[in-house]
mmCIF file of C-alpha atoms in Angstrom:
data_model
loop_
_atom_site.group_PDB
_atom_site.id
_atom_site.type_symbol
_atom_site.label_atom_id
_atom_site.label_comp_id
_atom_site.label_asym_id
_atom_site.label_seq_id
_atom_site.Cartn_x
_atom_site.Cartn_y
_atom_site.Cartn_z
ATOM 1 C CA MET A 1 0.004 -0.005 -0.037
ATOM 2 C CA LEU A 2 1.190 3.493 -0.768
ATOM 3 C CA ASN A 3 1.735 5.905 2.073
ATOM 4 C CA ASN A 4 0.614 9.521 2.071
ATOM 5 C CA ILE A 5 4.087 10.881 1.516
ATOM 6 C CA SER A 6 4.435 8.795 -1.564
ATOM 7 C CA ILE A 7 1.244 10.074 -3.029
ATOM 8 C CA LYS A 8 1.920 13.696 -2.172
ATOM 9 C CA THR A 9 5.462 13.750 -3.430
ATOM 10 C CA ILE A 10 4.792 11.770 -6.645
ATOM 11 C CA LEU A 11 1.962 14.252 -7.486
ATOM 12 C CA THR A 12 4.046 17.311 -6.480
ATOM 13 C CA LEU A 13 7.700 16.560 -7.187
ATOM 14 C CA ARG A 14 7.170 13.617 -9.577
ATOM 15 C CA TYR A 15 9.346 11.319 -7.438
ATOM 16 C CA ASP A 16 8.715 9.161 -4.406
ATOM 17 C CA ALA A 17 10.566 10.777 -1.532
ATOM 18 C CA SER A 18 9.453 8.101 0.834
ATOM 19 C CA LEU A 19 11.647 5.378 -0.734
ATOM 20 C CA LYS A 20 14.102 4.257 1.974
ATOM 21 C CA GLU A 21 16.724 2.598 -0.257
ATOM 22 C CA THR A 22 18.231 4.055 -3.400
ATOM 23 C CA LEU A 23 20.253 2.191 -6.075
ATOM 24 C CA ILE A 24 22.995 4.789 -5.790
ATOM 25 C CA PRO A 25 23.689 6.619 -2.588
ATOM 26 C CA LYS A 26 21.932 9.894 -1.751
ATOM 27 C CA LEU A 27 24.602 12.629 -1.603
ATOM 28 C CA SER A 28 25.063 15.417 0.997
ATOM 29 C CA TRP A 29 26.093 18.978 0.190
ATOM 30 C CA GLU A 30 29.673 18.054 1.169
ATOM 31 C CA HIS A 31 29.824 15.752 -1.882
ATOM 32 C CA PHE A 32 29.238 18.848 -4.114
ATOM 33 C CA GLN A 33 31.978 20.959 -2.637
ATOM 34 C CA GLN A 34 34.003 22.243 -5.592
ATOM 35 C CA LYS A 35 37.661 21.246 -6.164
ATOM 36 C CA ASP A 36 39.914 22.494 -8.931
ATOM 37 C CA PRO A 37 40.819 19.419 -11.053
ATOM 38 C CA SER A 38 44.435 18.390 -11.037
ATOM 39 C CA HIS A 39 44.224 17.017 -14.563
ATOM 40 C CA ASP A 40 42.279 17.999 -17.718
ATOM 41 C CA PRO A 41 38.597 17.171 -16.816
ATOM 42 C CA VAL A 42 37.700 16.240 -20.397
ATOM 43 C CA SER A 43 40.445 13.584 -20.450
ATOM 44 C CA GLN A 44 39.498 12.318 -17.022
ATOM 45 C CA VAL A 45 35.809 11.996 -17.881
ATOM 46 C CA GLU A 46 36.754 10.156 -21.107
ATOM 47 C CA ARG A 47 38.957 7.707 -19.238
ATOM 48 C CA ILE A 48 36.333 6.921 -16.572
ATOM 49 C CA ILE A 49 33.650 6.383 -19.122
ATOM 50 C CA ILE A 50 35.687 4.045 -21.306
ATOM 51 C CA GLU A 51 36.989 2.044 -18.448
ATOM 52 C CA ASN A 52 33.516 1.538 -17.127
ATOM 53 C CA MET A 53 32.082 0.439 -20.385
ATOM 54 C CA LYS A 54 34.936 -1.939 -21.082
ATOM 55 C CA GLN A 55 34.655 -3.482 -17.676
ATOM 56 C CA LYS A 56 30.874 -3.954 -17.769
ATOM 57 C CA ILE A 57 30.764 -5.375 -21.254
ATOM 58 C CA SER A 58 33.675 -7.651 -20.586
ATOM 59 C CA GLU A 59 32.008 -8.944 -17.435
ATOM 60 C CA SER A 60 28.883 -9.714 -19.437
ATOM 61 C CA GLY A 61 30.612 -11.829 -21.977
ATOM 62 C CA GLN A 62 28.354 -10.337 -24.622
ATOM 63 C CA GLY A 63 29.504 -9.517 -28.130
ATOM 64 C CA LYS A 64 26.223 -7.718 -28.914
ATOM 65 C CA VAL A 65 24.621 -4.889 -26.977
ATOM 66 C CA ALA A 66 21.431 -2.761 -27.215
ATOM 67 C CA PHE A 67 21.843 0.979 -27.017
ATOM 68 C CA SER A 68 19.297 3.685 -26.232
ATOM 69 C CA LEU A 69 20.007 6.411 -28.718
ATOM 70 C CA SER A 70 17.878 9.555 -28.264
ATOM 71 C CA GLY A 71 20.090 11.806 -30.395
ATOM 72 C CA GLY A 72 21.018 14.120 -27.500
ATOM 73 C CA ILE A 73 24.496 14.986 -26.194
ATOM 74 C CA ASP A 74 24.601 12.266 -23.572
ATOM 75 C CA SER A 75 23.568 9.278 -25.645
ATOM 76 C CA THR A 76 25.495 10.485 -28.610
ATOM 77 C CA LEU A 77 28.682 10.835 -26.548
ATOM 78 C CA ILE A 78 28.399 7.369 -24.964
ATOM 79 C CA PHE A 79 27.513 5.886 -28.359
ATOM 80 C CA SER A 80 30.537 7.428 -30.103
ATOM 81 C CA LEU A 81 32.880 6.387 -27.229
ATOM 82 C CA LEU A 82 31.597 2.855 -27.487
ATOM 83 C CA ARG A 83 31.916 2.638 -31.275
ATOM 84 C CA LYS A 84 35.430 4.188 -31.324
ATOM 85 C CA ASN A 85 36.877 2.285 -28.424
ATOM 86 C CA MET A 86 35.138 -1.116 -28.788
ATOM 87 C CA PRO A 87 34.637 -1.339 -32.580
ATOM 88 C CA ASP A 88 34.081 -5.158 -32.556
ATOM 89 C CA ILE A 89 30.962 -4.934 -30.437
ATOM 90 C CA ASP A 90 27.708 -5.374 -32.393
ATOM 91 C CA VAL A 91 25.610 -2.362 -31.332
ATOM 92 C CA GLN A 92 21.874 -2.298 -31.995
ATOM 93 C CA ALA A 93 20.648 1.300 -31.503
ATOM 94 C CA ILE A 94 17.099 1.886 -30.328
ATOM 95 C CA SER A 95 14.997 5.092 -30.532
ATOM 96 C CA VAL A 96 11.367 5.758 -29.721
ATOM 97 C CA ARG A 97 8.912 7.837 -31.766
ATOM 98 C CA PHE A 98 5.736 8.941 -30.105
ATOM 99 C CA SER A 99 2.828 9.993 -32.381
ATOM 100 C CA ASN A 100 2.067 13.715 -32.600
ATOM 101 C CA SER A 101 5.192 14.582 -30.734
ATOM 102 C CA GLN A 102 8.558 16.038 -31.706
ATOM 103 C CA ASP A 103 10.275 13.383 -33.880
ATOM 104 C CA GLU A 104 13.961 13.180 -32.917
ATOM 105 C CA THR A 105 14.531 9.729 -34.460
ATOM 106 C CA SER A 106 15.925 11.230 -37.703
ATOM 107 C CA GLN A 107 18.740 12.844 -35.761
ATOM 108 C CA ALA A 108 19.423 9.542 -33.958
ATOM 109 C CA ALA A 109 19.415 7.746 -37.353
ATOM 110 C CA LYS A 110 22.071 10.082 -38.632
ATOM 111 C CA ILE A 111 24.315 9.349 -35.664
ATOM 112 C CA ALA A 112 23.790 5.627 -35.975
ATOM 113 C CA SER A 113 24.670 5.793 -39.672
ATOM 114 C CA GLN A 114 27.837 7.814 -39.050
ATOM 115 C CA PHE A 115 29.023 5.082 -36.646
ATOM 116 C CA ASP A 116 27.835 2.203 -38.899
ATOM 117 C CA SER A 117 25.307 0.717 -36.538
ATOM 118 C CA ASN A 118 21.853 -0.790 -37.064
ATOM 119 C CA HIS A 119 19.047 1.548 -35.915
ATOM 120 C CA HIS A 120 15.629 0.420 -34.749
ATOM 121 C CA ILE A 121 12.681 2.722 -34.181
ATOM 122 C CA VAL A 122 9.879 1.892 -31.783
ATOM 123 C CA HIS A 123 6.612 3.578 -32.843
ATOM 124 C CA VAL A 124 4.195 4.354 -30.075
ATOM 125 C CA ASP A 125 0.736 5.701 -31.038
ATOM 126 C CA ASN A 126 -1.224 5.762 -27.784
ATOM 127 C CA TYR A 127 1.371 6.511 -25.046
ATOM 128 C CA LEU A 128 -1.190 5.466 -22.361
ATOM 129 C CA GLN A 129 -2.254 2.153 -23.890
ATOM 130 C CA GLU A 130 0.218 -0.032 -22.018
ATOM 131 C CA LEU A 131 0.136 1.905 -18.838
ATOM 132 C CA PRO A 132 -1.319 -1.068 -16.838
ATOM 133 C CA ALA A 133 1.558 -3.266 -17.981
ATOM 134 C CA ALA A 134 4.224 -0.745 -17.137
ATOM 135 C CA ILE A 135 2.745 0.149 -13.713
ATOM 136 C CA SER A 136 2.339 -3.589 -12.927
ATOM 137 C CA ILE A 137 6.156 -3.896 -13.359
ATOM 138 C CA VAL A 138 7.336 -0.813 -11.401
ATOM 139 C CA LYS A 139 4.611 -1.105 -8.730
ATOM 140 C CA LEU A 140 4.426 2.650 -8.391
ATOM 141 C CA PRO A 141 1.913 5.130 -9.817
ATOM 142 C CA PHE A 142 3.987 6.944 -12.484
ATOM 143 C CA TRP A 143 2.753 7.766 -15.959
ATOM 144 C CA ASP A 144 6.015 8.828 -17.608
ATOM 145 C CA LEU A 145 7.229 5.356 -18.353
ATOM 146 C CA HIS A 146 8.762 5.625 -21.755
ATOM 147 C CA TRP A 147 11.680 3.392 -20.697
ATOM 148 C CA TYR A 148 9.221 0.459 -20.678
ATOM 149 C CA HIS A 149 9.215 0.659 -24.556
ATOM 150 C CA VAL A 150 13.013 0.945 -24.786
ATOM 151 C CA VAL A 151 13.760 -2.065 -22.626
ATOM 152 C CA LYS A 152 10.944 -4.143 -24.149
ATOM 153 C CA LYS A 153 12.676 -3.704 -27.519
ATOM 154 C CA ALA A 154 16.215 -4.057 -26.188
ATOM 155 C CA LYS A 155 15.513 -7.604 -24.945
ATOM 156 C CA ASP A 156 15.084 -8.690 -28.499
ATOM 157 C CA PHE A 157 18.813 -7.936 -29.222
ATOM 158 C CA SER A 158 20.802 -8.401 -26.045
ATOM 159 C CA SER A 159 20.751 -8.800 -22.296
ATOM 160 C CA ILE A 160 22.895 -5.601 -22.126
ATOM 161 C CA LEU A 161 21.378 -2.141 -22.615
ATOM 162 C CA ILE A 162 23.681 0.918 -22.610
ATOM 163 C CA SER A 163 22.379 4.459 -22.123
ATOM 164 C CA GLY A 164 23.578 7.993 -21.402
ATOM 165 C CA ASP A 165 21.368 8.463 -18.382
ATOM 166 C CA GLY A 166 22.626 10.893 -15.690
ATOM 167 C CA GLY A 167 24.327 13.492 -17.876
ATOM 168 C CA ASP A 168 21.814 16.196 -17.017
ATOM 169 C CA GLU A 169 22.144 15.760 -13.259
ATOM 170 C CA LEU A 170 25.952 15.403 -13.121
ATOM 171 C CA PHE A 171 27.053 17.853 -15.816
ATOM 172 C CA GLY A 172 24.476 20.647 -15.825
ATOM 173 C CA GLY A 173 21.975 19.710 -18.519
ATOM 174 C CA TYR A 174 18.809 21.449 -17.278
ATOM 175 C CA THR A 175 19.689 24.862 -18.592
ATOM 176 C CA PHE A 176 16.096 26.048 -18.927
ATOM 177 C CA ARG A 177 15.804 25.662 -15.177
ATOM 178 C CA TYR A 178 19.130 27.143 -14.270
ATOM 179 C CA SER A 179 18.502 30.417 -16.102
ATOM 180 C CA LYS A 180 15.103 30.826 -14.434
ATOM 181 C CA PHE A 181 16.390 29.945 -11.030
ATOM 182 C CA LEU A 182 19.252 32.443 -11.232
ATOM 183 C CA SER A 183 16.883 35.123 -12.428
ATOM 184 C CA LEU A 184 14.645 34.535 -9.325
ATOM 185 C CA VAL A 185 17.272 34.412 -6.510
ATOM 186 C CA ARG A 186 19.486 37.017 -4.949
ATOM 187 C CA ASP A 187 22.423 36.654 -2.580
ATOM 188 C CA ASP A 188 20.332 37.669 0.422
ATOM 189 C CA PHE A 189 17.599 35.092 -0.236
ATOM 190 C CA SER A 190 16.540 32.883 2.640
ATOM 191 C CA VAL A 191 16.536 29.097 2.371
ATOM 192 C CA SER A 192 12.757 29.080 2.031
ATOM 193 C CA SER A 193 12.868 31.701 -0.743
ATOM 194 C CA LYS A 194 15.422 29.548 -2.673
ATOM 195 C CA ILE A 195 13.220 26.538 -2.250
ATOM 196 C CA ARG A 196 10.241 28.430 -3.631
ATOM 197 C CA ALA A 197 12.387 29.542 -6.624
ATOM 198 C CA TYR A 198 13.484 25.963 -7.214
ATOM 199 C CA LEU A 199 9.846 24.729 -7.149
ATOM 200 C CA ASP A 200 8.949 27.544 -9.598
ATOM 201 C CA CYS A 201 11.521 26.120 -11.930
ATOM 202 C CA HIS A 202 9.704 22.703 -11.706
ATOM 203 C CA GLU A 203 6.245 24.152 -12.316
ATOM 204 C CA ARG A 204 5.364 21.294 -14.707
ATOM 205 C CA ASP A 205 5.279 18.946 -11.726
ATOM 206 C CA TRP A 206 2.540 20.766 -9.787
ATOM 207 C CA VAL A 207 -0.438 23.071 -10.344
ATOM 208 C CA PRO A 208 -1.306 26.485 -8.972
ATOM 209 C CA ASP A 209 -4.116 25.048 -6.840
ATOM 210 C CA GLN A 210 -2.050 22.072 -5.712
ATOM 211 C CA ASP A 211 -3.419 22.363 -2.142
ATOM 212 C CA ARG A 212 -6.936 21.728 -3.445
ATOM 213 C CA LEU A 213 -5.954 18.568 -5.305
ATOM 214 C CA PHE A 214 -5.769 16.249 -2.356
ATOM 215 C CA GLY A 215 -8.637 14.745 -0.376
ATOM 216 C CA THR A 216 -9.314 14.604 3.381
ATOM 217 C CA ALA A 217 -7.279 11.420 3.845
ATOM 218 C CA CYS A 218 -4.117 12.936 2.303
ATOM 219 C CA LYS A 219 -3.651 16.321 3.883
ATOM 220 C CA PHE A 220 -1.230 18.497 1.905
ATOM 221 C CA SER A 221 1.138 21.147 3.085
ATOM 222 C CA TRP A 222 3.752 23.049 1.176
ATOM 223 C CA ASP A 223 5.771 23.074 4.364
ATOM 224 C CA GLU A 224 6.105 19.291 4.156
ATOM 225 C CA ILE A 225 7.479 19.647 0.576
ATOM 226 C CA HIS A 226 9.839 22.360 1.685
ATOM 227 C CA ASP A 227 11.192 20.125 4.452
ATOM 228 C CA ILE A 228 12.097 17.467 1.878
ATOM 229 C CA LEU A 229 14.199 19.997 -0.049
ATOM 230 C CA ARG A 230 15.611 22.070 2.882
ATOM 231 C CA ASN A 231 18.952 20.377 3.281
ATOM 232 C CA TYR A 232 19.767 20.952 -0.374
ATOM 233 C CA PHE A 233 19.534 24.788 0.101
ATOM 234 C CA ASP A 234 20.530 25.155 3.764
ATOM 235 C CA ASN A 235 24.306 24.965 3.218
ATOM 236 C CA SER A 236 27.250 26.973 2.062
ATOM 237 C CA LEU A 237 27.222 25.872 -1.652
ATOM 238 C CA ASP A 238 26.690 28.525 -4.313
ATOM 239 C CA PRO A 239 23.017 28.673 -5.571
ATOM 240 C CA ILE A 240 23.558 26.839 -8.859
ATOM 241 C CA THR A 241 25.423 23.986 -7.186
ATOM 242 C CA GLN A 242 22.581 23.737 -4.670
ATOM 243 C CA VAL A 243 20.363 23.146 -7.679
ATOM 244 C CA PHE A 244 22.687 20.438 -8.937
ATOM 245 C CA LEU A 245 22.460 18.786 -5.495
ATOM 246 C CA ALA A 246 18.676 18.944 -5.342
ATOM 247 C CA ASP A 247 18.405 17.565 -8.950
ATOM 248 C CA PHE A 248 20.697 14.642 -8.243
ATOM 249 C CA ASN A 249 18.737 13.692 -5.091
ATOM 250 C CA GLY A 250 15.428 14.110 -6.903
ATOM 251 C CA LYS A 251 14.012 12.332 -9.855
ATOM 252 C CA LEU A 252 17.322 10.563 -10.675
ATOM 253 C CA LEU A 253 17.323 8.683 -7.399
ATOM 254 C CA TYR A 254 13.591 8.428 -6.655
ATOM 255 C CA ASN A 255 12.000 8.111 -10.068
ATOM 256 C CA TRP A 256 14.153 7.120 -13.008
ATOM 257 C CA LEU A 257 16.598 4.626 -11.386
ATOM 258 C CA PRO A 258 14.030 2.564 -9.452
ATOM 259 C CA LEU A 259 11.556 2.584 -12.373
ATOM 260 C CA ASN A 260 14.134 1.800 -15.021
ATOM 261 C CA THR A 261 15.713 -0.961 -12.832
ATOM 262 C CA ALA A 262 12.284 -2.557 -12.381
ATOM 263 C CA PHE A 263 11.962 -2.777 -16.200
ATOM 264 C CA HIS A 264 15.499 -4.153 -16.526
ATOM 265 C CA ASP A 265 14.798 -6.880 -13.971
ATOM 266 C CA PHE A 266 11.440 -7.736 -15.486
ATOM 267 C CA PHE A 267 12.798 -8.123 -19.060
ATOM 268 C CA GLY A 268 16.038 -9.736 -18.000
ATOM 269 C CA VAL A 269 18.194 -6.892 -19.224
ATOM 270 C CA LYS A 270 21.306 -5.534 -17.451
ATOM 271 C CA ALA A 271 21.892 -1.761 -17.627
ATOM 272 C CA VAL A 272 25.207 -0.133 -18.352
ATOM 273 C CA THR A 273 25.129 3.585 -17.451
ATOM 274 C CA PRO A 274 28.627 4.955 -17.610
ATOM 275 C CA LEU A 275 27.599 8.510 -16.697
ATOM 276 C CA ILE A 276 26.413 7.471 -13.225
ATOM 277 C CA SER A 277 29.217 5.000 -12.452
ATOM 278 C CA PRO A 278 30.491 5.466 -8.865
ATOM 279 C CA ASP A 279 33.782 6.750 -10.139
ATOM 280 C CA LEU A 280 32.263 9.387 -12.418
ATOM 281 C CA ILE A 281 29.768 10.434 -9.751
ATOM 282 C CA ASN A 282 32.560 10.994 -7.305
ATOM 283 C CA TYR A 283 34.685 12.950 -9.841
ATOM 284 C CA SER A 284 31.929 15.049 -11.526
ATOM 285 C CA THR A 285 30.107 16.241 -8.376
ATOM 286 C CA HIS A 286 33.277 18.032 -7.208
ATOM 287 C CA LEU A 287 33.947 19.787 -10.585
ATOM 288 C CA PRO A 288 33.496 23.588 -10.465
ATOM 289 C CA HIS A 289 30.088 24.562 -11.760
ATOM 290 C CA LEU A 290 31.779 26.875 -14.360
ATOM 291 C CA LEU A 291 33.065 23.649 -16.013
ATOM 292 C CA LYS A 292 29.520 22.481 -16.372
ATOM 293 C CA TYR A 293 27.319 25.463 -17.001
ATOM 294 C CA ASP A 294 27.934 28.766 -18.695
ATOM 295 C CA ALA A 295 25.295 31.237 -17.340
ATOM 296 C CA THR A 296 26.181 33.956 -19.915
ATOM 297 C CA LYS A 297 25.420 31.628 -22.892
ATOM 298 C CA ASN A 298 22.905 29.476 -20.896
ATOM 299 C CA GLU A 299 24.855 26.411 -22.115
ATOM 300 C CA GLY A 300 25.317 23.262 -20.063
ATOM 301 C CA LYS A 301 27.291 20.013 -20.214
ATOM 302 C CA LEU A 302 30.398 21.955 -21.114
ATOM 303 C CA VAL A 303 32.798 19.090 -20.395
ATOM 304 C CA LEU A 304 30.649 16.536 -22.297
ATOM 305 C CA ARG A 305 30.345 18.913 -25.272
ATOM 306 C CA LYS A 306 34.144 19.251 -25.471
ATOM 307 C CA LEU A 307 34.591 15.522 -25.313
ATOM 308 C CA LEU A 308 31.896 14.895 -27.906
ATOM 309 C CA LEU A 309 33.588 17.356 -30.282
ATOM 310 C CA LYS A 310 36.675 15.182 -30.241
ATOM 311 C CA TYR A 311 34.657 12.147 -31.443
ATOM 312 C CA LEU A 312 32.516 13.867 -34.098
ATOM 313 C CA GLY A 313 35.286 14.010 -36.682
ATOM 314 C CA GLY A 314 35.409 17.788 -36.862
ATOM 315 C CA LYS A 315 31.585 18.293 -36.959
ATOM 316 C CA SER A 316 30.414 20.799 -34.434
ATOM 317 C CA VAL A 317 28.065 19.665 -31.640
ATOM 318 C CA PRO A 318 25.161 21.952 -32.795
ATOM 319 C CA ASN A 319 25.306 20.455 -36.290
ATOM 320 C CA MET A 320 24.937 16.917 -34.997
ATOM 321 C CA ILE A 321 22.718 17.466 -31.946
ATOM 322 C CA SER A 322 19.245 19.057 -32.077
ATOM 323 C CA SER A 323 19.106 22.214 -29.929
ATOM 324 C CA ALA A 324 15.477 21.287 -29.098
ATOM 325 C CA LYS A 325 16.491 17.866 -27.875
ATOM 326 C CA GLN A 326 14.004 16.486 -25.281
ATOM 327 C CA GLY A 327 14.920 12.797 -25.009
ATOM 328 C CA PHE A 328 12.055 10.408 -25.920
ATOM 329 C CA SER A 329 9.445 12.915 -24.824
ATOM 330 C CA VAL A 330 5.762 12.980 -25.605
ATOM 331 C CA ASP A 331 3.668 15.998 -26.398
ATOM 332 C CA THR A 332 1.176 15.754 -23.524
ATOM 333 C CA ILE A 333 -1.212 18.375 -24.902
ATOM 334 C CA LYS A 334 -1.649 16.414 -28.137
ATOM 335 C CA LEU A 335 -1.779 13.179 -26.199
ATOM 336 C CA TRP A 336 -4.530 14.659 -24.083
ATOM 337 C CA ASN A 337 -6.543 15.736 -27.134
ATOM 338 C CA ASN A 338 -6.165 12.403 -28.871
ATOM 339 C CA TYR A 339 -6.488 9.955 -25.951
ATOM 340 C CA GLY A 340 -5.886 11.409 -22.592
ATOM 341 C CA HIS A 341 -9.092 13.344 -21.979
ATOM 342 C CA ARG A 342 -11.334 10.423 -22.902
ATOM 343 C CA ILE A 343 -9.325 7.893 -20.879
ATOM 344 C CA CYS A 344 -9.033 10.098 -17.860
ATOM 345 C CA LYS A 345 -12.648 10.979 -17.900
ATOM 346 C CA TYR A 346 -13.586 7.252 -18.047
ATOM 347 C CA TYR A 347 -11.350 6.206 -15.139
ATOM 348 C CA LEU A 348 -11.608 9.380 -12.927
ATOM 349 C CA SER A 349 -15.330 9.935 -13.192
ATOM 350 C CA ASN A 350 -15.834 7.218 -10.535
ATOM 351 C CA ALA A 351 -12.310 7.136 -9.242
ATOM 352 C CA ARG A 352 -11.426 4.674 -6.453
ATOM 353 C CA ILE A 353 -8.746 7.077 -5.249
ATOM 354 C CA VAL A 354 -11.630 9.505 -4.583
ATOM 355 C CA LYS A 355 -14.494 7.301 -3.458
ATOM 356 C CA GLU A 356 -12.690 4.547 -1.597
ATOM 357 C CA GLU A 357 -9.533 6.220 -0.263
ATOM 358 C CA ARG A 358 -10.306 9.982 -0.276
ATOM 359 C CA TRP A 359 -6.748 10.627 -1.420
ATOM 360 C CA ILE A 360 -7.911 13.033 -4.145
ATOM 361 C CA ASP A 361 -10.654 15.725 -4.041
ATOM 362 C CA GLU A 362 -13.562 15.036 -6.403
ATOM 363 C CA ALA A 363 -14.407 18.718 -6.797
ATOM 364 C CA TRP A 364 -10.923 19.448 -8.166
ATOM 365 C CA ILE A 365 -11.332 16.766 -10.849
ATOM 366 C CA LYS A 366 -14.735 18.108 -11.821
ATOM 367 C CA ASP A 367 -13.452 21.681 -11.900
ATOM 368 C CA HIS A 368 -10.672 20.990 -14.381
ATOM 369 C CA ILE A 369 -11.157 17.867 -16.412
ATOM 370 C CA ASP A 370 -13.187 19.515 -19.160
ATOM 371 C CA LYS A 371 -11.228 22.799 -19.085
ATOM 372 C CA VAL A 372 -7.775 21.459 -19.723
ATOM 373 C CA GLU A 373 -7.747 22.123 -23.479
ATOM 374 C CA GLY A 374 -8.067 25.852 -22.707
ATOM 375 C CA TYR A 375 -4.946 26.056 -20.595
ATOM 376 C CA SER A 376 -1.813 27.452 -22.268
ATOM 377 C CA ASN A 377 0.631 24.958 -20.719
ATOM 378 C CA PRO A 378 0.618 21.191 -19.938
ATOM 379 C CA ARG A 379 0.640 21.516 -16.116
ATOM 380 C CA TYR A 380 -2.980 20.368 -15.665
ATOM 381 C CA VAL A 381 -2.631 17.687 -18.384
ATOM 382 C CA ASN A 382 0.403 16.338 -16.575
ATOM 383 C CA LYS A 383 -1.487 16.380 -13.266
ATOM 384 C CA PHE A 384 -4.394 14.444 -14.694
ATOM 385 C CA LEU A 385 -1.996 11.907 -16.189
ATOM 386 C CA GLY A 386 -0.512 11.499 -12.671
ATOM 387 C CA LEU A 387 -4.040 10.925 -11.299
ATOM 388 C CA LEU A 388 -4.741 8.393 -14.000
ATOM 389 C CA ALA A 389 -1.521 6.526 -13.070
ATOM 390 C CA LEU A 390 -2.534 6.529 -9.366
ATOM 391 C CA GLU A 391 -6.030 5.160 -10.281
ATOM 392 C CA VAL A 392 -4.570 2.494 -12.546
ATOM 393 C CA TRP A 393 -2.171 1.530 -9.691
ATOM 394 C CA TYR A 394 -5.090 1.253 -7.319
ATOM 395 C CA ARG A 395 -7.191 -0.910 -9.689
ATOM 396 C CA LEU A 396 -4.118 -3.208 -10.274
ATOM 397 C CA PHE A 397 -2.937 -3.699 -6.713
ATOM 398 C CA VAL A 398 -5.824 -2.881 -4.405
ATOM 399 C CA SER A 399 -9.211 -3.485 -6.031
ATOM 400 C CA LYS A 400 -7.650 -5.791 -8.643
ATOM 401 C CA GLU A 401 -10.078 -4.702 -11.336
ATOM 402 C CA LEU A 402 -7.281 -4.375 -13.849
ATOM 403 C CA SER A 403 -4.634 -6.816 -14.924
ATOM 404 C CA ARG A 404 -1.250 -6.331 -16.559
ATOM 405 C CA THR A 405 -2.626 -7.305 -19.978
ATOM 406 C CA ASP A 406 -5.440 -4.663 -20.025
ATOM 407 C CA LYS A 407 -5.056 -1.780 -22.477
ATOM 408 C CA LEU A 408 -6.161 1.824 -22.073
ATOM 409 C CA ASP A 409 -7.777 2.730 -25.410
#
């Protein structure tokens, strides 16, 4: 059974802050204290990544691997390092194309072609259709489960799946948040003010009337959310490094890693994630933030960009990598118009999470479910998809009205 903290944090932060064990250790602010590197950081990062991949692939005994290739900096870098340093490995690249969403597979196809690898595209029409199957595997009420499709395809090629996960958190990839955060904070800001600014940079994870969303059995308080984030901003780190710390200890630890690992275990696939190897975490977290993020240009992943440039054969990073790179993302507004509104209305009109558990307020659902199309951003759509995931979870594990093989059409 879910606890109230799980429900409130999943629907507010988009990660389960109640999880007691994490697959990689939670870090304190001391782990992010900056140290000037004694050697060229680009060469050091290159060495650590290559050593990790060679070790993991050698231990697996596999001559063939699957690779998640989104076409962004992280996956392109790891892909190019793999192809250049282990050319005898048979690499099967996988990309996902979601209907009515930005198609990044053509960029991924160019990269796969440059490095002479087979490229497979998984087409997903209704993103919500296999939500019961995905939730039955992860056993948590999340809706953003694109990794299900990647791993499901990867198992057809290999028991090893390599990805570039972790680059955003460790090397400063969330530039759209950093620029907003720095524009909102001042040197004299209190801890609470910085937390509010941080949450404002994650506005897609909550809605303006968030306090009205929850029912009587799940009392919500912003103070409770602030307490979860407080240690990340109540320290002597500079503001942007505090954001790096909060991001590392957020979705990476309490959403992506536990969910992705559940898919790996279910499909019998072992993950190789060089960017979040223990050695690279220990090295990258201490790098000065100026080696990761340039605030004047609003450009991140500076070390990774320099390393990638070395492997692109003289081609510039912007020419090879889409500036609008989103990483297997779905356009939730179009998803809502095509499938989401109808499916959410069917499952939430008599929701067990309202009637049986009183976790969610019925009036909030009625106030918004037919108005979402008129909103200018996807915040309310995302929230309804979160409620749908919670309702599906309940019908799978509590009332048992749904099974893993049921489809949402």
